[in-house]
CSV table of C-alpha atoms and ligand atoms in Angstrom, one decimal:
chain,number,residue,atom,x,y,z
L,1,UNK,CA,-25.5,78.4,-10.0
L,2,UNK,CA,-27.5,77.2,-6.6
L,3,UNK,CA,-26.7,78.4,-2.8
L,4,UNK,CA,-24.1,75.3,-2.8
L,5,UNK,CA,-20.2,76.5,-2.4
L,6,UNK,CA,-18.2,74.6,-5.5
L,7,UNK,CA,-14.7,74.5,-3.9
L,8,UNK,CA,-12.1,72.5,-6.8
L,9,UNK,CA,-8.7,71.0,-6.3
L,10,UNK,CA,-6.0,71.2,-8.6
L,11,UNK,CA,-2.5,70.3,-9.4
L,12,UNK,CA,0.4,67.6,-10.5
L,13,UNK,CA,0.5,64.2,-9.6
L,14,UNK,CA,0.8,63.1,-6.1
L,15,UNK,CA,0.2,66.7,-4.8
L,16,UNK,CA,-2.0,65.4,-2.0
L,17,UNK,CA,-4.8,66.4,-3.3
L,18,UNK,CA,-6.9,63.3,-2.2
L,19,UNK,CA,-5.4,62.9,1.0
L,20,UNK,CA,-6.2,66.8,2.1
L,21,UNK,CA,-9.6,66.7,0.1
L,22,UNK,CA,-10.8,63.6,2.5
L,23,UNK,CA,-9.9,65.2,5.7
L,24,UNK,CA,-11.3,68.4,5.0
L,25,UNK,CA,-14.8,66.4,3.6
L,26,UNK,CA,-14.6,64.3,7.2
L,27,UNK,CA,-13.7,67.6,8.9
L,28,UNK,CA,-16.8,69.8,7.5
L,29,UNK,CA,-19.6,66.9,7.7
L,30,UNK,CA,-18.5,66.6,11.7
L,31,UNK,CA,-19.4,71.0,11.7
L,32,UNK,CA,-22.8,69.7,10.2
L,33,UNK,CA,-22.6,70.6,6.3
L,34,UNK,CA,-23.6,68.7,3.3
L,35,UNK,CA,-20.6,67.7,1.8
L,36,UNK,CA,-20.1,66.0,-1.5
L,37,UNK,CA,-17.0,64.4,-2.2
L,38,UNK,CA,-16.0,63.8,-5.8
L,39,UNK,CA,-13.4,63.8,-8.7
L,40,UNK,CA,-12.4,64.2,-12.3
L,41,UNK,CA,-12.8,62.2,-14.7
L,42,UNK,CA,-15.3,60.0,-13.0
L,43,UNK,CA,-17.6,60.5,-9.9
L,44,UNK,CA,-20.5,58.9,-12.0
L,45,UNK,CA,-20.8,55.8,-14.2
L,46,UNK,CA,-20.5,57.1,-17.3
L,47,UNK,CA,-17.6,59.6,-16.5
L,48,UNK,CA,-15.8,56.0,-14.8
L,49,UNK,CA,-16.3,54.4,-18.0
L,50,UNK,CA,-14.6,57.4,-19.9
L,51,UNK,CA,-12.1,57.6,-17.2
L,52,UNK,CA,-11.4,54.1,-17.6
L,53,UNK,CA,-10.8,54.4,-21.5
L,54,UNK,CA,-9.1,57.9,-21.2
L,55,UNK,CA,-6.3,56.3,-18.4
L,56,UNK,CA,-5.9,53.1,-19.8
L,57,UNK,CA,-2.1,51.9,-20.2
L,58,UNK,CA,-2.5,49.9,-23.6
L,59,UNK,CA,-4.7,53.5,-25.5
L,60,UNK,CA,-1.2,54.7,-26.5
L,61,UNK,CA,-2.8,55.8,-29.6
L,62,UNK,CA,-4.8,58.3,-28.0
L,63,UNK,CA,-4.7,61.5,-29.9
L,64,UNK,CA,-4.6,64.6,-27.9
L,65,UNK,CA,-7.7,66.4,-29.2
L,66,UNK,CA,-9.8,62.9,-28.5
L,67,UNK,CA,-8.0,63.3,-25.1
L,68,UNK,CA,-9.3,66.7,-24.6
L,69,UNK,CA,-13.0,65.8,-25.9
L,70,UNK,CA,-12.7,62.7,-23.8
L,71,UNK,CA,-12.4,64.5,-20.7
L,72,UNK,CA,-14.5,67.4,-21.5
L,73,UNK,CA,-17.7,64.3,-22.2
L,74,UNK,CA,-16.9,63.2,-18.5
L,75,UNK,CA,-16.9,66.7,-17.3
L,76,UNK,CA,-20.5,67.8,-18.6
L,77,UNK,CA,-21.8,64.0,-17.4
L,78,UNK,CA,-20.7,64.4,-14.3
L,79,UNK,CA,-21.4,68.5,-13.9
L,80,UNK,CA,-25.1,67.9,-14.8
L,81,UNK,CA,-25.8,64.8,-12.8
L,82,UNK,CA,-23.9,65.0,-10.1
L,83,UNK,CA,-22.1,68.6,-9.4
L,84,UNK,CA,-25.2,71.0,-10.1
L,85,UNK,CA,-27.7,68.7,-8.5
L,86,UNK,CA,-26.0,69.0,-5.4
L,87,UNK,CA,-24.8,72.8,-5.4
L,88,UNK,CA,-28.8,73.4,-5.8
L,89,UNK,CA,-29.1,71.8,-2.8
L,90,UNK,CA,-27.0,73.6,-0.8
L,91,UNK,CA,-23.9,71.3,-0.6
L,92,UNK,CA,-20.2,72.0,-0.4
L,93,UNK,CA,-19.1,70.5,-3.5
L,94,UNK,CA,-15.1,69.3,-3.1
L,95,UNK,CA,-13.8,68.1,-6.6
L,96,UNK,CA,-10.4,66.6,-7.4
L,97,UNK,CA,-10.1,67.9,-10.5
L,98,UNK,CA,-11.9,70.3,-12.8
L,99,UNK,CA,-11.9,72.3,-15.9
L,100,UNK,CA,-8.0,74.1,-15.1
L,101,UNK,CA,-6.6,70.0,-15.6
L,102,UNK,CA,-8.0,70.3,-19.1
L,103,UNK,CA,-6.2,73.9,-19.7
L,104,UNK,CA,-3.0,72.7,-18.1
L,105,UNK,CA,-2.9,69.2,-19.4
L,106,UNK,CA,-4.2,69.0,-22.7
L,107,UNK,CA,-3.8,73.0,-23.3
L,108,UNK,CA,-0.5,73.5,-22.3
L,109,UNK,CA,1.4,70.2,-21.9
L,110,UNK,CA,-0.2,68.8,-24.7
L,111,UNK,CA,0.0,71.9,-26.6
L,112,UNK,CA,-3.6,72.0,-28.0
L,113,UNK,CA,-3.6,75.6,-26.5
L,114,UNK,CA,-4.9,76.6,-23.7
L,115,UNK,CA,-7.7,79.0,-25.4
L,116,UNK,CA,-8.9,76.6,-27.7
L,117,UNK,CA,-9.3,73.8,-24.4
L,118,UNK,CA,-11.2,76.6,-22.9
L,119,UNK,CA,-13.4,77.3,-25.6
L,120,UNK,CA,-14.3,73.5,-25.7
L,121,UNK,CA,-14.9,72.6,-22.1
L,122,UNK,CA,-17.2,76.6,-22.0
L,123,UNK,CA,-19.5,74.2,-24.4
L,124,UNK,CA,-19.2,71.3,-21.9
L,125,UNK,CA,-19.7,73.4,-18.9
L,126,UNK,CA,-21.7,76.9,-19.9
L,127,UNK,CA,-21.4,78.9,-17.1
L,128,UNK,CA,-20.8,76.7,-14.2
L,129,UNK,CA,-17.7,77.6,-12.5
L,130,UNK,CA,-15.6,76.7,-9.0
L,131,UNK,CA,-16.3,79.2,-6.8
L,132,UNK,CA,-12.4,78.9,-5.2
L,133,UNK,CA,-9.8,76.3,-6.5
L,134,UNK,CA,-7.1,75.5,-4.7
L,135,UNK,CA,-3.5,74.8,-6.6
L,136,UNK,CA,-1.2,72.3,-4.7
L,137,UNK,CA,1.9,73.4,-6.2
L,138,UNK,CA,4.9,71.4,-5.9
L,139,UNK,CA,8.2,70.3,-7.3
L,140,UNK,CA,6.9,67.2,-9.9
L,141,UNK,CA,9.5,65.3,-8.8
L,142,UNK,CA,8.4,64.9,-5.5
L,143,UNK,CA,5.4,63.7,-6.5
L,144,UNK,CA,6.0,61.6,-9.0
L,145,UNK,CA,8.0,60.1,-5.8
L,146,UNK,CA,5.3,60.0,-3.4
L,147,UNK,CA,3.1,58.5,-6.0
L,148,UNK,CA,5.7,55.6,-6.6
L,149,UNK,CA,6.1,55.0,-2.7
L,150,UNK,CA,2.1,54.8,-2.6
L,151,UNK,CA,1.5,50.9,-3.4
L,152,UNK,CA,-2.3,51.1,-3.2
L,153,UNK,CA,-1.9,53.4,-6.5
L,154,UNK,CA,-2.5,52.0,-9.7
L,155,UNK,CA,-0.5,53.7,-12.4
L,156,UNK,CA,-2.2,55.0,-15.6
L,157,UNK,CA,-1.7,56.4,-19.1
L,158,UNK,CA,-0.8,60.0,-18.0
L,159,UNK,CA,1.7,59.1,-15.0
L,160,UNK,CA,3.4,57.4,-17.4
L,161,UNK,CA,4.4,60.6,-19.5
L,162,UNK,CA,7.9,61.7,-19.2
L,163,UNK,CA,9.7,63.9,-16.6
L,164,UNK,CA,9.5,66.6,-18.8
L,165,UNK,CA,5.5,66.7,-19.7
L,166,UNK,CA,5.2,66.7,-16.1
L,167,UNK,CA,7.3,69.8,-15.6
L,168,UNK,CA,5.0,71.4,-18.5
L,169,UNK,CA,1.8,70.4,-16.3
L,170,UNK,CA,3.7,72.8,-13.3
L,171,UNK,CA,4.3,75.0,-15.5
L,172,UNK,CA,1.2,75.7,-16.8
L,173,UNK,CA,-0.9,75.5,-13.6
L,174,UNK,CA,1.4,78.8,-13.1
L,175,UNK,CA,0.7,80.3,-16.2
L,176,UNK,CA,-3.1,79.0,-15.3
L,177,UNK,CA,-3.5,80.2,-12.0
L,178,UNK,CA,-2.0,84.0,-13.1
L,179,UNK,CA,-4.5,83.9,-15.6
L,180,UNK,CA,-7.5,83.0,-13.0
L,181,UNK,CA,-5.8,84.8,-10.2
L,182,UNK,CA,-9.4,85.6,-8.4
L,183,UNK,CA,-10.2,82.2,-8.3
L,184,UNK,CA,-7.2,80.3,-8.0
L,185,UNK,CA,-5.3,80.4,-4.8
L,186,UNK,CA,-2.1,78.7,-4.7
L,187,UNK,CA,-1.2,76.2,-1.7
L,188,UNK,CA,2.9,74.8,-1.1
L,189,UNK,CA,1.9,71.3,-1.3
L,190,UNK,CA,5.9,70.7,-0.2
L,191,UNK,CA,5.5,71.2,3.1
L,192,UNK,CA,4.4,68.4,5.8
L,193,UNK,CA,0.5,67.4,5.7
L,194,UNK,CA,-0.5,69.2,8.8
L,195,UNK,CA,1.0,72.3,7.4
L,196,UNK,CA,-0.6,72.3,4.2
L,197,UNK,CA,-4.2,70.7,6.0
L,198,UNK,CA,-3.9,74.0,8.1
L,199,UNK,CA,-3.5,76.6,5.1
L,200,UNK,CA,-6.4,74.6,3.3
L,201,UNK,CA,-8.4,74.9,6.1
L,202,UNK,CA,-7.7,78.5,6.7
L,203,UNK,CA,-8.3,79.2,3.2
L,204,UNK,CA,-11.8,77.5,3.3
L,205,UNK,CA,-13.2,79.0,7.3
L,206,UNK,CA,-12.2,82.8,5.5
L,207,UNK,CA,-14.5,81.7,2.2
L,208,UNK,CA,-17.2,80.0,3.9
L,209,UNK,CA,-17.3,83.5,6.6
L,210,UNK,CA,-17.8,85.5,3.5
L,211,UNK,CA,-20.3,83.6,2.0
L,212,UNK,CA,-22.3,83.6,5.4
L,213,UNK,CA,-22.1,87.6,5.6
N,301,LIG,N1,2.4,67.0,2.1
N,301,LIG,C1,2.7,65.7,2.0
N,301,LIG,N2,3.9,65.2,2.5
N,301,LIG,C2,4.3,63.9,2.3
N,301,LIG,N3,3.5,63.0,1.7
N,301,LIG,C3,2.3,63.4,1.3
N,301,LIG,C4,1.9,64.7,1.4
N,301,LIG,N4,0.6,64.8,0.8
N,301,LIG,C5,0.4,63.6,0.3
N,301,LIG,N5,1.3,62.7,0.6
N,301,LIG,C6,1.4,61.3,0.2
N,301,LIG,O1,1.6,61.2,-1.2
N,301,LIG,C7,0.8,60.2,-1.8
N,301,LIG,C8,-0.1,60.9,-2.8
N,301,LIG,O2,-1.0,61.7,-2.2
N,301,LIG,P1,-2.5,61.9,-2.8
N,301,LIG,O3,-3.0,60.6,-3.4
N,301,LIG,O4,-3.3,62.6,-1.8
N,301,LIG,O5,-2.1,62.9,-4.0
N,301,LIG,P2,-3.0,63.3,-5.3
N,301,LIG,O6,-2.6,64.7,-5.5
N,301,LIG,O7,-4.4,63.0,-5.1
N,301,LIG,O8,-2.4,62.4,-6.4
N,301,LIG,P3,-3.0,62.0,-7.8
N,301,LIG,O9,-3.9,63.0,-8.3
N,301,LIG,O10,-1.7,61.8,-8.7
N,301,LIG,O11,-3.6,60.7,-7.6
N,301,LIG,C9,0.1,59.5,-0.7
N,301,LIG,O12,0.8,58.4,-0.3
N,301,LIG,C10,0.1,60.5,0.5
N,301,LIG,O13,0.0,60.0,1.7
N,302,LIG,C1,-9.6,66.1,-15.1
N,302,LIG,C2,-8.4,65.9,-16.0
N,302,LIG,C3,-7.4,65.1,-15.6
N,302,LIG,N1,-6.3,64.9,-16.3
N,302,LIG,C4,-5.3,64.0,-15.9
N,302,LIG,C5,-4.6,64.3,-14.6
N,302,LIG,C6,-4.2,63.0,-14.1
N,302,LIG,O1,-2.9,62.6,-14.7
N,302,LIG,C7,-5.3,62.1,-14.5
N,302,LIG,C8,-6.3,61.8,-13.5
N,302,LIG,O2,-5.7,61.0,-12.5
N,302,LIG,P1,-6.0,61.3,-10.9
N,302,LIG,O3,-5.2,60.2,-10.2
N,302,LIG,O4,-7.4,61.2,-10.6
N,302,LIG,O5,-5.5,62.7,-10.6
N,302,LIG,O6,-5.9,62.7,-15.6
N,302,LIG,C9,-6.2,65.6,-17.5
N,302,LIG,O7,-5.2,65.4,-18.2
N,302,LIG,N2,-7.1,66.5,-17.9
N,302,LIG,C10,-8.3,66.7,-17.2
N,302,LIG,O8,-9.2,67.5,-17.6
């Protein structure tokens, strides 16, 4: 791993993951760091294309294990072209989404298990890890709420699942974020923007500090 910081974002649908990620990418460039913005699947061409074919509507037939493969593909495009790249240069990388939506989604919800997703995405990924994630947790059905009240949001293959696959995908972040409890720090993504903006941000000033001394 480069000098970079490689900061991940995590958790169910409509968490606010975007919403917080943007401000504090607006907020950090303004203090004068390279920031780069990006997401999972996608951030690059190819990992758009298998985003696009991974989320759409009409692949009902997806199997889950060409789900998990799918995603793991877009990961290690996007890690080596993008992510690393920029974390050699020094950049705070902020990604929606990373390899803990593959253990909770396709591991636990999907029940592929959330060793064996691990073992595939360590070939995808080696040893290129997120220095901090945070977890928005939150009640699904509130999100599932805000994402229906949100009419610039296109729905896709996975929003579609049912109540109860998203209470899995909770669930397991739990299970997840016990498991990776150095790493992963959990954030109520319940409470008002401003209050969870301010935890966030608090969150991030202690990391970047320590990394400084
Ligand atoms: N803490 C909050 N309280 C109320 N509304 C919120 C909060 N956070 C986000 N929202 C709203 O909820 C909607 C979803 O937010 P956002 O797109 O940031 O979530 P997300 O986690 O990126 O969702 P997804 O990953 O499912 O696309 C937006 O309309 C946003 O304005
Ligand atoms: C990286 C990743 C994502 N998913 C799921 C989670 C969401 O339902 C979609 C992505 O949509 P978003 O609006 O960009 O959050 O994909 C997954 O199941 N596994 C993964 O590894």
């Amino acid at each position: 791993m480069g000098k970079g910081l490689f900061i991940t974002v995590e958790g169910p649908e409509g968490a606010g993951k975007t919403t917080i990620l943007t401000k504090l990418a607006n907020t950090l460039k303004e203090n004068g760091h390279h920031v780069l913005l990006t997401r999972e699947p996608g951030g690059i061409a190819i990992s758009e294309q298998i985003r696009e074919v991974i989320l759409n509507k009409e692949n009902i037939m997806m199997d889950a294990k060409t789900e998990a493969l799918l995603y793991a593909a877009a990961r290690r495009q996007h890690l080596v072209e993008k992510v690393i790249p920029h974390l050699e240069k020094g950049a705070i990388v902020l990604c929606d989404r990373f390899i803990d939506s593959s253990l909770v989604y396709q591991g636990y919800a999907r029940g592929l298990g959330i060793e064996e997703v691990l073992t595939i995405n360590q070939f995808a990924i080696e040893n290129t890890m997120p220095d901090v994630t945070l977890l928005f947790d939150l009640d699904p059905e509130i999100g599932l709420e805000r994402i229906k009240a949100n009419e610039e949001r296109e729905v896709n293959r996975l929003d579609l699942e049912t109540l109860e696959f998203h209470q899995r995908v909770r669930e397991g972040y739990l299970l997840v974020q016990k498991r990776f409890s150095e790493r992963i720090i959990k954030v109520n993504a319940e409470l008002p923007l401003v209050e969870v903006y301010e935890e966030v941000w608090n969150v991030i000033k202690k990391i970047m500090e320590q990394q400084s001394e």
